[in-house]
Coordinates of C-alpha atoms in Angstrom, one line a residue:
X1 CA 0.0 0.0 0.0
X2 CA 3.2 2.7 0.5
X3 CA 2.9 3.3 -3.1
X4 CA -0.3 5.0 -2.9
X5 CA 1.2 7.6 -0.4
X6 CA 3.3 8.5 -4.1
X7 CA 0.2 10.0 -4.8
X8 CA -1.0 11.0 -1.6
X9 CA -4.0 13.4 -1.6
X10 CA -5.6 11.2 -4.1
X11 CA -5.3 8.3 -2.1
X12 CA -6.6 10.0 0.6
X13 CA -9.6 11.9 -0.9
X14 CA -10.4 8.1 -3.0
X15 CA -10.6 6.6 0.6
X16 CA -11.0 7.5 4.2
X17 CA -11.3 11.6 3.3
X18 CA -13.7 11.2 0.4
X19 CA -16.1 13.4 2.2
X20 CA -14.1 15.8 2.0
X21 CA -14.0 16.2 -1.9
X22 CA -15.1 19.1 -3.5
X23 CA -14.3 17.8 -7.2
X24 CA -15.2 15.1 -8.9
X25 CA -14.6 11.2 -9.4
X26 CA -11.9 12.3 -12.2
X27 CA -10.4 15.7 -10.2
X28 CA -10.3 15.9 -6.3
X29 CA -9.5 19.1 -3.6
X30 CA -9.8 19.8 -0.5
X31 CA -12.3 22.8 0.6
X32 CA -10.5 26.6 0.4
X33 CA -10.5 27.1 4.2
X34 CA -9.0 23.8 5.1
X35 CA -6.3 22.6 2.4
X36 CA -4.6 23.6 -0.8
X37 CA -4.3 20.5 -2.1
X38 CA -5.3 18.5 -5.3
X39 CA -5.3 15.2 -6.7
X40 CA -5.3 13.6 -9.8
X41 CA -5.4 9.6 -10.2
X42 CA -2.8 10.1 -13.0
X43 CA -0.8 13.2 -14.1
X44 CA -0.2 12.4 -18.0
X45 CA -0.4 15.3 -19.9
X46 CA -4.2 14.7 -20.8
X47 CA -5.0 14.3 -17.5
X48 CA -3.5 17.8 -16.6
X49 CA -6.0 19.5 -19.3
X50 CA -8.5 18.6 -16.3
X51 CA -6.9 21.0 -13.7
X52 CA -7.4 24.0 -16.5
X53 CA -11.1 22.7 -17.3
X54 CA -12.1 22.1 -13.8
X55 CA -10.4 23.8 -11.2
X56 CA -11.9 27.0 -9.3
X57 CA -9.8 30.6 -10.6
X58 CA -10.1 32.0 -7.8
X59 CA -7.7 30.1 -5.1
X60 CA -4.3 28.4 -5.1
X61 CA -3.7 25.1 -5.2
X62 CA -0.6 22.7 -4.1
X63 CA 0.0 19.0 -5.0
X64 CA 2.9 16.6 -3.3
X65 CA 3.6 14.0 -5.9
X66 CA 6.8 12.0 -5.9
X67 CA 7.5 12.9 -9.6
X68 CA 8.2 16.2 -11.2
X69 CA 5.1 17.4 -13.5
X70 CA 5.2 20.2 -16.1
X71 CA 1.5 22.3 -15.4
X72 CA -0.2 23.8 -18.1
X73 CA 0.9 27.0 -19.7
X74 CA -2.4 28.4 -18.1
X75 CA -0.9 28.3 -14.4
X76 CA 1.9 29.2 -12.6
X77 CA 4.0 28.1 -10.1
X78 CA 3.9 30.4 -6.9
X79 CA 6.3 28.0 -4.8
X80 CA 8.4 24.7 -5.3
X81 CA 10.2 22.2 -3.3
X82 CA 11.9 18.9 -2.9
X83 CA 10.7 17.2 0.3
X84 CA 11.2 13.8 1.8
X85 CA 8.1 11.6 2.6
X86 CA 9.0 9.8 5.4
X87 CA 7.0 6.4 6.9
X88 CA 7.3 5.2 10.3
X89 CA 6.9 1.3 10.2
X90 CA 8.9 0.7 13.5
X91 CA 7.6 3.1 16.1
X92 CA 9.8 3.9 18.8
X93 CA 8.1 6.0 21.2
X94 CA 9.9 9.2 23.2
X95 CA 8.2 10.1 26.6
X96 CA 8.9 12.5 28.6
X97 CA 6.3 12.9 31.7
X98 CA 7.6 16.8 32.3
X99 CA 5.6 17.5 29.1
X100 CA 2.2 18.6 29.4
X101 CA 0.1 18.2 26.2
X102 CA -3.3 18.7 25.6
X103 CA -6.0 18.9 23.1
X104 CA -6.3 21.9 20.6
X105 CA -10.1 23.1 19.4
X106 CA -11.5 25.3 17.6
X107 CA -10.8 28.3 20.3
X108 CA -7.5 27.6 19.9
X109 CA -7.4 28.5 16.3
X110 CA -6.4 32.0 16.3
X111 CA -3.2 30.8 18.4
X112 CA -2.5 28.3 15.6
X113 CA -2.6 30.4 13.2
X114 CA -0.3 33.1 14.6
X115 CA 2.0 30.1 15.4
X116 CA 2.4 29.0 11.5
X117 CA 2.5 32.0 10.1
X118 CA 5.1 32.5 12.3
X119 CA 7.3 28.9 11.5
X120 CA 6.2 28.1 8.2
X121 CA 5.6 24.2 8.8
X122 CA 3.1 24.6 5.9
X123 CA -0.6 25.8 4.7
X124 CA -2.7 26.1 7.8
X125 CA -5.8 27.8 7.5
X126 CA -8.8 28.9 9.4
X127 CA -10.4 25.2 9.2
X128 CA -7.2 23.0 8.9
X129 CA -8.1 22.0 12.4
X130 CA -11.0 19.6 10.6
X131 CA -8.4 16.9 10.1
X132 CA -8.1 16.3 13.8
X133 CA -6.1 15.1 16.6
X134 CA -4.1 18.8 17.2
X135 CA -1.9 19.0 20.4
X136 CA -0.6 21.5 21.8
X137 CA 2.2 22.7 24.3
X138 CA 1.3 25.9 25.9
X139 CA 3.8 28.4 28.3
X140 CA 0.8 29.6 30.7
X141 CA -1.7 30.5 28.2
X142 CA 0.6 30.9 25.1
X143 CA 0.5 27.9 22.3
X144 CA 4.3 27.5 21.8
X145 CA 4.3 24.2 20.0
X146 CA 1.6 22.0 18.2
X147 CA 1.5 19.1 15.5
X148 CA -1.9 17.1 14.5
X149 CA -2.9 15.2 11.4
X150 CA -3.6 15.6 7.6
X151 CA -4.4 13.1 5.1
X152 CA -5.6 10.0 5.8
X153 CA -6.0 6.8 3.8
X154 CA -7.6 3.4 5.6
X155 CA -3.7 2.2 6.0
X156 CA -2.1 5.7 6.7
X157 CA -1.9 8.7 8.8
X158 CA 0.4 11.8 8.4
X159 CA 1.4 14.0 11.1
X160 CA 1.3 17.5 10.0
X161 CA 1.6 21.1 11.2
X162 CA 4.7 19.6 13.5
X163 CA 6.3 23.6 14.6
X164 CA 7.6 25.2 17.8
X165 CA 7.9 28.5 18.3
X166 CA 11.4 29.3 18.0
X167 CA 12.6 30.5 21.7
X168 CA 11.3 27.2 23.0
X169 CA 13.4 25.3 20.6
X170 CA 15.4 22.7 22.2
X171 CA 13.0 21.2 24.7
X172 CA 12.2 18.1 22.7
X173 CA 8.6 19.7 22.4
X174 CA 8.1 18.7 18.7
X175 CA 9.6 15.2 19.4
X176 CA 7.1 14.7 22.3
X177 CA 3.9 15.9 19.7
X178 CA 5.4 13.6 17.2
X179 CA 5.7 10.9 19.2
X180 CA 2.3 11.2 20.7
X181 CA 0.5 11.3 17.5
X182 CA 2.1 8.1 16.4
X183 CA 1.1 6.6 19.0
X184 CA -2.5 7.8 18.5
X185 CA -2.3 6.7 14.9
X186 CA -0.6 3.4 15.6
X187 CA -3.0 2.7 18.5
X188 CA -6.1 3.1 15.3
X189 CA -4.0 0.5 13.8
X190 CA -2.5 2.4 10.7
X191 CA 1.1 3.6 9.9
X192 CA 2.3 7.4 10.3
X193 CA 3.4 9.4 7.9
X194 CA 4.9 12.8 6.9
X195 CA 6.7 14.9 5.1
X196 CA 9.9 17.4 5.7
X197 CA 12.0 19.3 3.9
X198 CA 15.1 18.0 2.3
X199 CA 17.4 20.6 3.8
X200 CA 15.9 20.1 7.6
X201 CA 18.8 18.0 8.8
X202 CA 17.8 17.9 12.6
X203 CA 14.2 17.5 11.9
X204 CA 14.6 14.3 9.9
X205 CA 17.1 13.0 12.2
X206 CA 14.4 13.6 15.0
X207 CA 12.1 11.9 13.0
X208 CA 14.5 9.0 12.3
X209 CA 14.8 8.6 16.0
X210 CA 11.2 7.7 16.2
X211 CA 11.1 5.2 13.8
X212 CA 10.6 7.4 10.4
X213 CA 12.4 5.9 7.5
X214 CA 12.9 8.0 3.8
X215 CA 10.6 6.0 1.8
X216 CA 10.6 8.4 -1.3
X217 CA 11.5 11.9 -2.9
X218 CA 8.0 14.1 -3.2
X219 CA 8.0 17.6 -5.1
X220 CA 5.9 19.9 -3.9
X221 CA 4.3 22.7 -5.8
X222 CA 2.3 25.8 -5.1
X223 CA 0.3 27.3 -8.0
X224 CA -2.5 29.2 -9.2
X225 CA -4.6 30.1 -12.7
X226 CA -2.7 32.9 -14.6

């Protein structure tokens, strides 16, 4: 089943998130407020004349594939990246008691947005929290760390949104959120996932701590109707 995660937001919008489709049976998205992304079953040139046919004007739109694609002459790319999709087949779970974390909702969404804007771990928007199981670490009422989940197939989990704010950087706040989401995920009986930038050295040796292994190469772009 990994190979499916090659073409992940298909997979997951073809399975366990299908309710959340706002396409079609031949082109799927995610609602505006809650993800950017978009899936095709295949990304031949044909199958990209859909994205210019079908696809709303009015928003931007990101896929994660693990091969390169050439768009359409009607977009443009905003943003590209190479990232590493990690999988975490051999859990090895970090505790540390001292840690308090606790369950984000919907109040707390104002918080996570100032907290992503501020470290970049990704698109977060006003109704990301949908996906479900966010934690957070808070300094009396201040959210300074938080990770929860994103797509979803009926094998697969990722673990998303994984940022600390950056003065409370070295307290092992983003391996504790990690850790307890894999557990959460590996307790519903399917494998974590994720995905990180190929420059981020100490996160994916963090992640590799825990059990992540590189499974594949995923290029991510940003872009948007000319």
């Amino acid at each position: 089943m990994i190979h499916l995660l090659h073409n992940p937001v298909w997979a997951a919008l073809s399975t366990h998130q299908s309710y959340m489709n706002q396409g079609d049976e031949t082109l799927k998205y995610f609602p505006a407020d809650i993800c950017p992304f978009v899936g095709l079953e295949n990304w031949g040139e044909e199958d990209l004349r859909t994205l210019s046919t079908s696809l709303p004007s009015d928003r931007t739109f990101s896929m994660p594939l693990s091969k390169e694609v050439v768009l359409p002459d009607d977009f443009q790319v905003v943003f590209a990246i190479p990232l590493y999709q990690m999988i975490c087949q051999h859990f090895q779970p970090f505790e540390n008691r001292a840690i308090a974390m606790v369950p984000l909702t919907e109040v707390h969404v104002p918080q996570m947005l100032r907290l992503t804007e501020q470290t970049k771990p990704g698109p977060f928007y006003q109704r990301t929290i949908a996906f479900g199981n966010y934690h957070g670490i808070f300094d009396a009422d201040k959210l300074v760390s938080m990770a929860g989940q994103r797509l979803q197939t009926h094998t697969h989990t990722e673990v998303s949104a994984i940022c600390t704010d950056p003065l409370y950087l070295g307290k092992s706040y983003a391996k504790a959120l990690t850790s307890h989401l894999c557990s959460l995920i590996t307790s519903a009986g399917k494998t974590p996932f994720l995905h990180v930038r190929q420059d981020n050295a100490a996160a994916i040796g963090l992640y590799q701590k825990l059990g992540f292994e590189i499974s594949t190469e995923i290029f991510f772009t940003v872009f948007r109707k000319k």
